[in-house]
Amino acid sequence: MDAEESFVGRTSPATLVLNLSQEGQFTSNKESSQPVTKVQVRFPQTHIEPEKFTDYEIFVQTTDIAFSRRESMIRRRYSEFDWLYKKLSAVVGIHMVVPQLPGKQVLGRFDEAFIESRRAGLEQFLQKVVENQRFLAEQAFHLFLQSTNSTFEIDRMVDEDQPPAPSYPDSTVRPAVLHYGQSFDESDRKPQQTGYRQN
């Protein structure tokens, strides 16, 4: 079964070790019909304006139909990961333990060694979250992972008491991810921005 067949034919989320060909192409494990998801947190960048902060690129490749995009790249800062942790914790309550984020640090948080340590911790956090079927059922997680919407916008979109903002084509996850996420030009594999993000 090739990657496309695995992507279309599965209905239950799961993750396995992915296989990468020598050319770096993403493929499913041909010995298993289980979907495959790869999540990387990479390429930290420290920004000076309008305030000093570091953000990280989240790169996703998946054959799991739980996701709206097979490939995506967006950038998030630590405070947004912290928002996601609190969001998931509120959903599962005492019934499930949410994977831990790397700790906060006031002094030295822009040191290269600390940024790399935090990057690795954030990647481990997301890898554990995507392994859990309960978390994959959460709209906010998918919007965090595969759309450029801010956390404020995501809160508004998933809150049943609030209508979507006029600029949103739809308040559901899939249209939002497809509209505000990243698309790829398969001819050169370069990402193309298709939405916006407010800092």
C-alpha atoms as one frame of an Amber mdcrd trajectory, in Angstrom:
protein
   0.000   0.000   0.000   1.507   3.347  -0.943   1.284   6.573   1.074  -1.746
   7.863  -0.810  -3.697   4.633  -0.304  -2.793   4.571   3.388  -3.915   8.174
   3.766  -7.284   7.642   2.137  -8.081   4.282   3.611  -7.542   4.825   7.340
 -10.067   6.059   9.875  -8.303   5.643  13.221  -5.455   8.046  14.190  -2.112
   6.544  15.130   1.569   7.187  14.630   4.451   4.936  13.647   8.091   5.354
  12.776   8.186   6.909   9.351  10.365   5.829   6.454  12.298   8.397   4.462
  13.743   7.527   1.091  17.214   8.670   0.089  15.628  11.606  -1.702  13.942
  12.644   1.540  10.423  11.889   0.363   7.787  11.016   2.943   6.418   7.477
   2.662   4.306   5.215   4.819   5.445   1.962   6.341   4.541  -0.528   3.632
   4.467  -3.383   6.119   1.668  -1.746   8.074  -1.681  -0.210   7.189  -1.417
   2.223  10.099  -1.150   5.937   9.276   2.134   7.724   9.871   2.686  11.180
  11.341   5.950  13.061  11.625   6.188  16.268  13.667   9.319  18.385  13.929
   9.978  21.602  15.816  12.909  23.296  14.129  14.579  26.492  12.928  14.194
  28.759  15.991  14.315  32.468  15.257  14.673  35.274  17.776  12.841  38.490
  16.872  13.539  41.956  18.273  10.481  43.946  17.204   7.894  44.710  18.473
   9.226  42.720  21.448  12.012  40.224  21.849  10.835  36.638  21.530  11.797
  33.357  19.897   9.507  31.327  17.694   9.875  27.895  16.129   8.779  26.251
  12.920   6.408  23.294  13.299   6.706  20.926  10.349   4.116  18.183   9.905
   4.003  15.305   7.431   1.229  12.758   7.790  -0.791  10.059   6.077  -3.454
  10.234   8.799  -6.894  11.411   7.678  -7.365  13.000  11.101  -5.363  15.897
   9.637  -6.643  18.306   7.004  -3.228  18.765   5.369  -0.700  16.108   4.536
   2.109  18.649   4.923   2.217  21.944   6.766   4.672  24.451   8.205   3.746
  27.205  10.639   5.633  29.174  13.296   4.664  29.349  16.958   6.250  30.904
  20.031   6.485  29.355  23.478   3.488  31.258  24.851   1.333  29.634  22.162
   2.559  26.162  23.132   1.682  27.073  26.721  -1.810  28.073  25.547  -2.194
  24.681  23.848  -1.073  22.842  26.978  -3.668  24.686  29.071  -6.336  24.113
  26.417  -5.755  20.359  26.342  -5.541  20.185  30.148  -8.918  21.897  30.458
 -10.478  19.417  28.035  -9.256  16.187  29.623  -9.347  17.389  33.231  -8.224
  14.792  35.761  -8.925  11.874  33.417  -5.714  12.153  31.431  -2.226  13.583
  31.840  -1.172  16.076  29.178   2.504  15.757  28.166   4.693  18.314  29.903
   6.161  21.389  28.256   9.778  22.380  28.870  10.010  24.789  31.802   9.963
  28.562  31.675  13.090  30.602  32.277  13.504  34.357  32.754  17.272  34.794
  32.682  19.203  33.424  29.723  16.124  32.467  27.702  17.740  33.795  24.534
  20.957  31.844  25.008  21.619  29.424  22.174  21.867  26.398  24.456  18.574
  27.183  26.176  16.772  27.771  22.882  17.969  24.410  21.567  16.916  22.668
  24.779  13.487  24.294  24.587  13.152  23.376  20.898  13.817  19.715  21.697
  11.332  19.809  24.571   8.605  21.386  22.435   9.153  18.764  19.751   8.861
  15.966  22.292   5.664  17.554  23.624   4.013  17.616  20.182   5.198  14.124
  19.309   3.512  12.767  22.422   0.320  14.726  21.780  -0.107  13.407  18.220
   0.229   9.859  19.538  -2.935  10.296  21.607  -6.248   9.752  19.848  -8.094
  11.865  22.414  -6.001  14.931  21.625  -6.387  14.375  17.887 -10.125  14.860
  18.361  -9.617  18.451  19.522 -10.307  21.204  16.988  -8.011  23.660  18.758
  -5.059  21.290  18.414  -5.477  20.973  14.653  -5.821  24.725  14.217  -2.728
  25.272  16.359  -0.740  22.712  14.393  -1.784  23.414  10.811  -3.171  26.941
  10.551  -1.689  30.406  10.950  -4.533  31.564  13.175  -3.524  33.194  16.425
  -4.571  31.573  19.696  -7.136  34.344  20.148  -8.637  33.524  16.753  -8.634
  29.807  17.517 -10.447  30.410  20.796 -13.083  32.375  18.921 -13.480  29.743
  16.225 -13.948  26.785  18.566 -16.097  28.601  21.121 -19.702  27.674  20.376
 -20.926  30.824  22.091 -19.103  33.103  19.652 -19.832  33.399  15.928 -16.893
  33.298  13.544 -15.335  36.637  12.641 -16.515  38.042   9.278 -13.140  37.303
   7.682 -13.414  33.563   8.381 -14.763  31.525   5.475 -15.985  28.881   7.906
 -15.758  28.230  11.637 -14.971  24.542  11.178 -11.463  23.157  11.311 -10.842
  21.793   7.829 -11.800  24.933   5.864  -9.816  27.071   8.303  -6.708  24.915
   8.010  -6.946  24.836   4.242  -7.481  28.604   4.058  -5.015  29.780   6.680
  -2.438  27.014   6.488   0.564  26.406   4.285   0.455  24.924   0.821   3.341
  23.374  -1.075   4.426  23.699  -4.668   5.244  20.083  -5.428   7.537  21.123
  -8.305  10.114  22.695  -6.035   8.946  21.725  -2.504   9.024  25.347  -1.371
   6.295  26.417   1.049   3.869  29.096  -0.057   1.994  31.186   2.489  -1.763
  31.118   1.888  -3.054  32.869   4.984  -2.033  35.278   7.671  -1.131  35.280
  11.292  -1.433  37.986  13.892   1.331  38.089  16.511
